Coordinates of N, CA and C in Angstrom, one line a residue:
I1 N 69.2 94.9 162.4 CA 69.8 94.1 160.8 C 69.0 93.7 160.6
T2 N 68.0 93.4 160.4 CA 67.3 92.8 159.6 C 66.4 94.2 157.6
S3 N 66.3 95.2 158.9 CA 66.2 96.1 157.9 C 67.7 96.5 156.6
N4 N 68.9 96.3 157.4 CA 70.3 96.5 156.6 C 69.9 95.8 156.1
S5 N 69.8 94.0 155.9 CA 70.2 93.0 155.4 C 69.1 93.2 154.0
S6 N 67.9 93.7 154.5 CA 66.5 93.7 153.4 C 67.3 94.6 152.5
S7 N 67.4 96.2 153.2 CA 68.5 96.7 152.3 C 69.5 96.2 150.6
D8 N 70.5 95.7 151.9 CA 71.5 94.8 150.7 C 71.2 94.4 149.8
T9 N 69.7 93.9 149.8 CA 69.5 92.7 149.2 C 69.0 93.1 147.9
T10 N 67.9 94.2 148.4 CA 67.6 95.1 147.3 C 68.4 95.5 146.2
S11 N 69.3 95.9 146.8 CA 70.9 96.4 146.8 C 71.4 95.3 145.3
E12 N 72.0 94.2 146.0 CA 72.3 93.8 145.1 C 71.2 93.1 143.8
V13 N 69.5 93.1 143.4 CA 68.5 93.3 142.7 C 68.6 93.5 141.9
A14 N 68.8 95.0 142.1 CA 69.6 95.9 141.5 C 70.2 95.7 140.6
T15 N 71.6 95.1 141.4 CA 73.2 95.4 140.4 C 72.4 94.1 140.0
N16 N 72.4 93.2 140.1 CA 72.0 91.7 139.5 C 71.3 92.3 138.3
Q17 N 70.0 93.1 138.5 CA 69.3 93.5 137.0 C 70.4 94.1 136.5
T18 N 71.0 95.1 136.9 CA 71.3 96.0 136.1 C 73.0 95.0 135.3
T19 N 73.4 94.9 135.6 CA 74.5 93.6 135.0 C 74.1 92.9 134.2
T20 N 72.2 92.1 133.8 CA 71.8 91.0 132.5 C 71.2 92.3 132.0
Q21 N 70.8 93.4 132.7 CA 70.9 94.2 131.3 C 71.6 94.8 130.3
D22 N 73.5 94.9 131.2 CA 74.4 95.0 130.4 C 74.9 94.3 129.7
Q23 N 74.9 92.7 130.1 CA 74.9 91.7 129.3 C 74.7 91.8 127.8
R24 N 73.0 91.7 128.5 CA 72.2 91.6 127.1 C 72.4 92.5 126.1
R25 N 72.9 93.9 126.1 CA 73.4 94.8 125.3 C 74.5 94.1 124.8
V26 N 75.2 93.8 125.6 CA 76.7 93.1 124.5 C 75.9 92.2 123.6
D27 N 76.1 91.3 124.6 CA 75.3 89.8 123.6 C 75.0 91.1 122.2
D28 N 73.7 91.7 122.1 CA 73.6 92.4 121.1 C 73.8 92.8 120.3
R29 N 74.9 93.5 120.7 CA 75.6 94.3 119.7 C 76.6 93.4 119.1
K30 N 77.0 92.6 120.0 CA 78.0 91.1 119.2 C 77.4 90.9 118.2
K31 N 75.8 90.3 118.1 CA 74.6 90.1 117.1 C 75.1 90.2 115.6
K32 N 74.4 91.5 116.2 CA 74.1 92.9 115.1 C 75.9 92.8 114.5
V33 N 77.2 92.7 115.3 CA 78.4 92.9 114.6 C 78.3 91.6 113.4
R34 N 78.1 90.3 113.8 CA 78.3 89.4 113.7 C 77.2 89.5 112.0
E35 N 76.2 89.4 112.6 CA 75.5 89.2 110.8 C 76.4 90.8 109.8
Q36 N 76.7 92.0 110.3 CA 77.1 93.0 109.9 C 78.5 92.3 108.4
R37 N 79.0 91.6 109.4 CA 80.3 90.6 109.2 C 78.9 90.2 108.0
G38 N 78.9 89.4 108.5 CA 77.8 88.4 107.6 C 77.7 89.0 106.3
C39 N 76.7 90.2 106.0 CA 76.4 90.3 104.6 C 77.4 91.4 104.2
V40 N 79.2 91.6 104.8 CA 79.8 91.9 104.0 C 80.2 90.8 103.5
I41 N 80.2 90.1 104.0 CA 81.1 88.6 103.3 C 80.1 88.2 102.3
T42 N 79.8 88.1 102.4 CA 78.5 88.2 101.7 C 78.7 88.7 100.4
E43 N 78.2 89.9 100.3 CA 78.3 91.7 99.3 C 80.5 91.4 98.4
L44 N 81.1 90.8 98.8 CA 82.1 90.7 98.7 C 82.6 89.2 97.6
L45 N 82.1 88.2 98.2 CA 81.7 87.3 97.7 C 81.6 87.2 96.0
Q46 N 80.2 88.1 96.9 CA 79.8 87.9 95.1 C 80.6 89.5 94.6
T47 N 80.8 90.0 94.5 CA 81.7 91.5 93.8 C 83.0 90.5 93.2
E48 N 83.6 89.2 94.2 CA 84.5 88.5 93.3 C 83.3 87.7 92.4
R49 N 82.8 87.5 92.4 CA 82.4 86.7 91.4 C 81.7 87.5 90.3
D50 N 81.1 88.0 90.3 CA 81.0 89.4 88.8 C 82.0 90.1 88.7
Y51 N 83.5 89.5 89.1 CA 84.9 90.5 88.5 C 85.3 89.3 87.6
R52 N 84.9 88.0 88.1 CA 85.9 87.2 87.5 C 84.8 86.9 86.6
M53 N 83.6 86.8 85.9 CA 82.4 86.3 85.5 C 83.3 87.1 84.0
N54 N 83.3 88.5 84.5 CA 83.3 89.4 83.5 C 85.0 89.5 83.1
L55 N 85.8 88.7 83.5 CA 86.7 88.7 83.0 C 87.4 87.8 82.1
E56 N 86.3 86.2 82.6 CA 86.0 85.5 81.5 C 86.0 86.4 80.0
V57 N 84.4 87.5 80.5 CA 84.1 87.5 79.0 C 85.0 88.3 78.9
C58 N 86.0 89.5 79.2 CA 86.6 89.7 78.1 C 87.6 89.5 77.5
A59 N 87.8 88.1 77.5 CA 89.5 86.9 77.7 C 87.9 86.5 76.9
N60 N 87.2 85.8 76.6 CA 86.8 85.3 75.6 C 86.1 86.5 74.3
I61 N 85.5 87.6 74.8 CA 85.4 87.7 73.8 C 86.9 88.5 72.8
F62 N 87.2 89.5 74.4 CA 88.3 90.7 73.1 C 89.4 89.9 73.4
L63 N 90.5 89.1 73.8 CA 91.3 88.5 73.4 C 91.3 87.3 72.6
T64 N 90.7 86.2 72.3 CA 90.0 85.2 72.5 C 89.5 85.3 70.7
D65 N 89.0 86.0 70.5 CA 88.8 86.7 69.2 C 88.4 88.2 68.9
R66 N 89.5 88.0 68.5 CA 89.9 89.7 68.4 C 88.5 90.6 67.1
E67 N 87.7 89.7 66.1 CA 87.6 90.2 65.4 C 86.1 90.0 66.0
E68 N 85.9 89.5 66.9 CA 84.4 89.7 67.1 C 84.1 90.7 68.1
G69 N 85.0 90.9 69.2 CA 85.2 92.4 69.1 C 85.2 93.9 68.0
V70 N 86.7 93.9 66.9 CA 86.1 94.8 66.4 C 84.3 95.1 65.7
K71 N 83.7 93.7 65.6 CA 82.9 93.8 64.2 C 81.5 95.0 65.6
N72 N 81.6 94.1 66.9 CA 80.6 94.9 67.9 C 81.2 96.1 68.0
G73 N 82.5 97.0 67.2 CA 82.4 98.0 67.0 C 83.9 98.7 68.3
I74 N 83.9 97.4 69.3 CA 85.3 97.9 70.6 C 86.0 98.9 69.5
D75 N 86.7 99.4 69.8 CA 88.4 100.0 70.0 C 89.3 98.9 70.5
L76 N 89.8 98.3 70.4 CA 91.0 97.7 71.1 C 91.7 98.6 70.7
G77 N 92.2 98.8 70.0 CA 93.0 99.8 70.6 C 93.0 100.7 71.9
R78 N 92.2 101.2 72.4 CA 91.7 102.4 73.2 C 91.6 101.1 74.4
L79 N 91.3 100.2 74.1 CA 90.7 99.0 75.0 C 92.0 98.7 75.8
F80 N 93.0 98.7 74.7 CA 94.4 97.8 75.9 C 95.1 98.7 75.4

């Protein structure tokens, strides 16, 4: 009976180790996904800031001061 009990204990330890390793893999994967999402969100926010800035430039130069656009060689007819 003792050898059987020892075998069961060894099996349980191996199962627990496998479960712990599996959980680590899952946790590592979740961490990686969170980091990737963070990078995507950061890039999206930067892209939106750049877009907004470019829209402001267009509005300030081309819509507010059309003469300035013409002076800079911008063909407003083709642009708009």
